[in-house]
PDB file of C-alpha atoms in Angstrom:
ATOM      1  CA  MET M 180       0.000   0.000   0.000  1.00 59.00           C
ATOM      2  CA  ALA M 181       2.120   2.846  -1.273  1.00 76.00           C
ATOM      3  CA  GLY M 182       0.938   6.408  -1.277  1.00 92.00           C
ATOM      4  CA  LYS M 183      -2.127   7.997   0.251  1.00 96.00           C
ATOM      5  CA  TRP M 184      -5.432   6.114   0.496  1.00 98.00           C
ATOM      6  CA  ILE M 185      -7.966   8.767   1.434  1.00 98.00           C
ATOM      7  CA  LEU M 186     -11.436   8.090   2.812  1.00 98.00           C
ATOM      8  CA  VAL M 187     -13.860  11.012   2.461  1.00 97.00           C
ATOM      9  CA  PRO M 188     -17.287  10.691   4.105  1.00 95.00           C
ATOM     10  CA  TYR M 189     -19.643  12.754   1.959  1.00 95.00           C
ATOM     11  CA  ASN M 190     -23.161  13.869   2.840  1.00 92.00           C
ATOM     12  CA  PHE M 191     -23.814  16.574   0.209  1.00 92.00           C
ATOM     13  CA  THR M 192     -23.434  19.571   2.541  1.00 91.00           C
ATOM     14  CA  ASP M 193     -21.531  22.816   2.079  1.00 91.00           C
ATOM     15  CA  TYR M 194     -19.072  21.549   4.693  1.00 90.00           C
ATOM     16  CA  ASP M 195     -18.445  18.452   2.602  1.00 93.00           C
ATOM     17  CA  GLU M 196     -17.741  20.730  -0.366  1.00 94.00           C
ATOM     18  CA  ARG M 197     -14.975  22.312   1.724  1.00 94.00           C
ATOM     19  CA  VAL M 198     -13.517  18.851   2.243  1.00 96.00           C
ATOM     20  CA  LEU M 199     -13.542  18.253  -1.512  1.00 96.00           C
ATOM     21  CA  HIS M 200     -11.793  21.570  -2.131  1.00 96.00           C
ATOM     22  CA  TYR M 201      -9.122  20.565   0.389  1.00 97.00           C
ATOM     23  CA  VAL M 202      -8.665  17.167  -1.269  1.00 97.00           C
ATOM     24  CA  ILE M 203      -8.392  18.792  -4.703  1.00 97.00           C
ATOM     25  CA  ARG M 204      -5.916  21.485  -3.541  1.00 97.00           C
ATOM     26  CA  THR M 205      -3.789  18.999  -1.638  1.00 97.00           C
ATOM     27  CA  PHE M 206      -3.812  15.811  -3.717  1.00 97.00           C
ATOM     28  CA  ALA M 207      -4.923  16.493  -7.323  1.00 96.00           C
ATOM     29  CA  GLY M 208      -2.249  15.624  -9.850  1.00 94.00           C
ATOM     30  CA  GLN M 209      -0.341  13.310  -7.517  1.00 95.00           C
ATOM     31  CA  LYS M 210       0.149   9.798  -8.829  1.00 93.00           C
ATOM     32  CA  ALA M 211       0.278   7.831  -5.564  1.00 96.00           C
ATOM     33  CA  VAL M 212      -3.150   8.915  -4.300  1.00 97.00           C
ATOM     34  CA  HIS M 213      -6.472   7.092  -4.184  1.00 98.00           C
ATOM     35  CA  VAL M 214      -9.676   8.770  -2.954  1.00 98.00           C
ATOM     36  CA  THR M 215     -12.826   6.965  -1.870  1.00 98.00           C
ATOM     37  CA  LEU M 216     -16.023   8.966  -1.465  1.00 97.00           C
ATOM     38  CA  LEU M 217     -18.260   7.370   1.148  1.00 97.00           C
ATOM     39  CA  HIS M 218     -21.951   8.147   1.504  1.00 94.00           C
ATOM     40  CA  ALA M 219     -23.974   6.299   4.123  1.00 93.00           C
ATOM     41  CA  TYR M 220     -27.686   6.636   3.450  1.00 90.00           C
ATOM     42  CA  THR M 221     -30.447   6.057   5.966  1.00 84.00           C
ATOM     43  CA  PRO M 222     -31.779   2.575   5.252  1.00 82.00           C
ATOM     44  CA  LEU M 223     -35.465   2.209   4.526  1.00 73.00           C
ATOM     45  CA  PRO M 224     -37.516  -0.663   5.921  1.00 71.00           C
ATOM     46  CA  GLU M 225     -38.872  -3.423   3.727  1.00 68.00           C
ATOM     47  CA  LEU M 226     -42.662  -3.361   3.526  1.00 58.00           C
ATOM     48  CA  ASP M 227     -45.120  -6.017   2.488  1.00 58.00           C
ATOM     49  CA  ALA M 228     -47.960  -3.871   1.128  1.00 52.00           C
ATOM     50  CA  TYR M 229     -50.221  -6.888   0.840  1.00 54.00           C
ATOM     51  CA  SER M 230     -50.163  -7.696   4.546  1.00 57.00           C
ATOM     52  CA  HIS M 231     -52.378  -4.742   5.475  1.00 59.00           C
ATOM     53  CA  ALA M 232     -54.680  -2.670   3.298  1.00 58.00           C
ATOM     54  CA  GLY M 233     -53.565   0.596   4.940  1.00 61.00           C
ATOM     55  CA  LEU M 234     -49.951   0.089   3.844  1.00 60.00           C
ATOM     56  CA  GLY M 235     -50.686   0.874   0.183  1.00 60.00           C
ATOM     57  CA  SER M 236     -50.162   4.627   0.577  1.00 63.00           C
ATOM     58  CA  LEU M 237     -47.103   4.011   2.737  1.00 62.00           C
ATOM     59  CA  LYS M 238     -45.665   1.877  -0.059  1.00 64.00           C
ATOM     60  CA  THR M 239     -46.008   4.867  -2.418  1.00 68.00           C
ATOM     61  CA  THR M 240     -44.179   7.066   0.080  1.00 70.00           C
ATOM     62  CA  MET M 241     -41.442   4.455   0.462  1.00 67.00           C
ATOM     63  CA  ALA M 242     -41.044   4.224  -3.320  1.00 72.00           C
ATOM     64  CA  SER M 243     -40.537   7.987  -3.395  1.00 75.00           C
ATOM     65  CA  MET M 244     -37.940   7.749  -0.645  1.00 76.00           C
ATOM     66  CA  TRP M 245     -36.072   4.979  -2.528  1.00 77.00           C
ATOM     67  CA  THR M 246     -36.034   7.276  -5.554  1.00 81.00           C
ATOM     68  CA  GLU M 247     -34.314   9.909  -3.409  1.00 85.00           C
ATOM     69  CA  VAL M 248     -31.731   7.349  -2.279  1.00 83.00           C
ATOM     70  CA  ARG M 249     -30.986   6.372  -5.892  1.00 89.00           C
ATOM     71  CA  GLU M 250     -30.671  10.063  -6.796  1.00 92.00           C
ATOM     72  CA  LYS M 251     -28.084  10.522  -4.040  1.00 91.00           C
ATOM     73  CA  GLU M 252     -26.128   7.611  -5.472  1.00 92.00           C
ATOM     74  CA  GLN M 253     -26.115   9.315  -8.883  1.00 94.00           C
ATOM     75  CA  GLU M 254     -25.088  12.612  -7.256  1.00 95.00           C
ATOM     76  CA  LEU M 255     -22.142  10.845  -5.616  1.00 94.00           C
ATOM     77  CA  LYS M 256     -21.037   9.654  -9.048  1.00 94.00           C
ATOM     78  CA  ARG M 257     -21.271  13.253 -10.303  1.00 96.00           C
ATOM     79  CA  VAL M 258     -19.043  14.366  -7.414  1.00 96.00           C
ATOM     80  CA  ARG M 259     -16.564  11.717  -8.548  1.00 96.00           C
ATOM     81  CA  GLU M 260     -16.692  13.191 -12.059  1.00 96.00           C
ATOM     82  CA  ASP M 261     -15.994  16.639 -10.585  1.00 96.00           C
ATOM     83  CA  LEU M 262     -12.835  15.244  -9.014  1.00 97.00           C
ATOM     84  CA  ILE M 263     -11.780  13.880 -12.406  1.00 97.00           C
ATOM     85  CA  ASP M 264     -12.409  17.318 -13.925  1.00 97.00           C
ATOM     86  CA  ASN M 265     -10.133  18.782 -11.229  1.00 96.00           C
ATOM     87  CA  GLY M 266      -7.029  16.673 -11.789  1.00 96.00           C
ATOM     88  CA  PHE M 267      -7.666  13.140 -10.568  1.00 97.00           C
ATOM     89  CA  GLN M 268      -7.480  10.096 -12.813  1.00 97.00           C
ATOM     90  CA  ASN M 269     -10.378   7.666 -13.120  1.00 96.00           C
ATOM     91  CA  ASP M 270      -8.418   4.828 -11.484  1.00 96.00           C
ATOM     92  CA  GLN M 271      -7.603   7.036  -8.463  1.00 97.00           C
ATOM     93  CA  LEU M 272     -11.250   7.368  -7.435  1.00 97.00           C
ATOM     94  CA  SER M 273     -13.952   5.122  -6.070  1.00 97.00           C
ATOM     95  CA  CYS M 274     -17.336   5.510  -4.416  1.00 96.00           C
ATOM     96  CA  MET M 275     -18.952   3.617  -1.569  1.00 96.00           C
ATOM     97  CA  PHE M 276     -22.704   3.956  -1.130  1.00 94.00           C
ATOM     98  CA  ILE M 277     -23.756   1.986   1.939  1.00 94.00           C
ATOM     99  CA  PRO M 278     -26.649   1.832   4.410  1.00 92.00           C
ATOM    100  CA  LYS M 279     -25.897   3.913   7.500  1.00 91.00           C
ATOM    101  CA  ALA M 280     -25.405   2.036  10.759  1.00 88.00           C
ATOM    102  CA  LYS M 281     -26.824   3.229  14.053  1.00 85.00           C
ATOM    103  CA  ASN M 282     -23.422   4.604  15.077  1.00 87.00           C
ATOM    104  CA  PHE M 283     -21.849   6.242  12.028  1.00 88.00           C
ATOM    105  CA  GLY M 284     -18.574   6.960  13.813  1.00 89.00           C
ATOM    106  CA  SER M 285     -18.024   3.269  14.512  1.00 91.00           C
ATOM    107  CA  GLN M 286     -19.093   2.426  10.971  1.00 93.00           C
ATOM    108  CA  LEU M 287     -16.555   4.889   9.591  1.00 94.00           C
ATOM    109  CA  VAL M 288     -13.812   3.311  11.714  1.00 95.00           C
ATOM    110  CA  GLU M 289     -14.800  -0.144  10.434  1.00 95.00           C
ATOM    111  CA  VAL M 290     -14.652   0.988   6.800  1.00 96.00           C
ATOM    112  CA  ALA M 291     -11.269   2.649   7.378  1.00 96.00           C
ATOM    113  CA  ARG M 292      -9.844  -0.459   9.049  1.00 95.00           C
ATOM    114  CA  LYS M 293     -11.126  -2.898   6.425  1.00 95.00           C
ATOM    115  CA  GLY M 294      -9.716  -0.824   3.593  1.00 95.00           C
ATOM    116  CA  PRO M 295      -6.187   0.374   2.905  1.00 95.00           C
ATOM    117  CA  TYR M 296      -6.960   3.899   4.139  1.00 97.00           C
ATOM    118  CA  ASN M 297      -4.236   5.917   5.833  1.00 95.00           C
ATOM    119  CA  VAL M 298      -6.032   9.303   5.643  1.00 97.00           C
ATOM    120  CA  VAL M 299      -9.579  10.245   6.659  1.00 97.00           C
ATOM    121  CA  VAL M 300     -10.790  13.749   5.783  1.00 96.00           C
ATOM    122  CA  ILE M 301     -13.918  14.999   7.545  1.00 93.00           C
ATOM    123  CA  SER M 302     -15.608  18.319   8.150  1.00 89.00           C
ATOM    124  CA  GLU M 303     -16.360  20.207  11.327  1.00 79.00           C
ATOM    125  CA  LYS M 304     -19.775  21.808  11.433  1.00 70.00           C
ATOM    126  CA  PRO M 305     -19.689  24.894  13.647  1.00 64.00           C
ATOM    127  CA  LYS M 306     -23.398  24.896  14.532  1.00 57.00           C
ATOM    128  CA  LYS M 307     -24.067  24.182  18.199  1.00 49.00           C
ATOM    129  CA  ALA M 308     -26.810  21.646  17.489  1.00 44.00           C
ATOM    130  CA  THR M 309     -24.469  19.386  15.529  1.00 49.00           C
ATOM    131  CA  ARG M 310     -21.257  20.072  17.411  1.00 47.00           C
ATOM    132  CA  ALA M 311     -21.846  17.329  19.997  1.00 45.00           C
ATOM    133  CA  PHE M 312     -22.642  14.792  17.274  1.00 47.00           C
ATOM    134  CA  THR M 313     -19.630  15.599  15.119  1.00 52.00           C
ATOM    135  CA  ARG M 314     -17.344  15.750  18.131  1.00 58.00           C
ATOM    136  CA  ARG M 315     -18.394  12.198  19.001  1.00 76.00           C
ATOM    137  CA  ILE M 316     -17.435  11.067  15.497  1.00 80.00           C
ATOM    138  CA  HIS M 317     -14.105  12.893  15.769  1.00 78.00           C
ATOM    139  CA  ASP M 318     -13.479  11.348  19.187  1.00 83.00           C
ATOM    140  CA  ILE M 319     -14.245   7.861  17.871  1.00 87.00           C
ATOM    141  CA  LEU M 320     -11.893   8.314  14.924  1.00 87.00           C
ATOM    142  CA  ILE M 321      -9.067   9.661  17.063  1.00 85.00           C
ATOM    143  CA  ARG M 322      -9.526   6.972  19.714  1.00 88.00           C
ATOM    144  CA  GLU M 323      -9.906   4.011  17.333  1.00 88.00           C
ATOM    145  CA  LEU M 324      -7.709   4.672  14.300  1.00 90.00           C
ATOM    146  CA  ARG M 325      -3.984   4.229  14.666  1.00 88.00           C
ATOM    147  CA  ASN M 326      -1.386   5.119  12.012  1.00 91.00           C
ATOM    148  CA  THR M 327      -4.046   7.134  10.202  1.00 93.00           C
ATOM    149  CA  GLU M 328      -4.025  10.839   9.422  1.00 94.00           C
ATOM    150  CA  ILE M 329      -7.305  12.413  10.454  1.00 93.00           C
ATOM    151  CA  VAL M 330      -7.862  15.755   8.779  1.00 93.00           C
ATOM    152  CA  ILE M 331     -10.693  17.933  10.066  1.00 90.00           C
ATOM    153  CA  ILE M 332     -11.747  20.778   7.779  1.00 91.00           C
ATOM    154  CA  THR M 333     -13.544  23.705   9.429  1.00 83.00           C
TER     155      THR M 333
END
């Protein structure tokens, strides 16, 4: 595993855009770099619409929500194309689109450990309501990942 293997959790926010700008400024054009964009979507339950007559309208709502999930997957591929337009080669980029676990911080650690990643780039959201949540993710990453650069973009 030579070079930098970078894991970038991406949730389509302005803060995530800052992370992408950092990755482009810092790593675009380098040969020994691989970037993986990771989006963890909220999983939707499976429904058997035939088990109860009242579930028919819920099934329509669920179909709409699945459409949104598929659209996010396509958007992630467009983000990948943006990275190619900004100096990365096709073989330097990959996307992971996975169902979100209950504890995303632990899930992120698991993905980083299972893969060859030696860099994780995340964003810091300055809003008070999300600060406690993001700090927990940062704490989990710092506590659990060894020999890994953790870059926090503010």
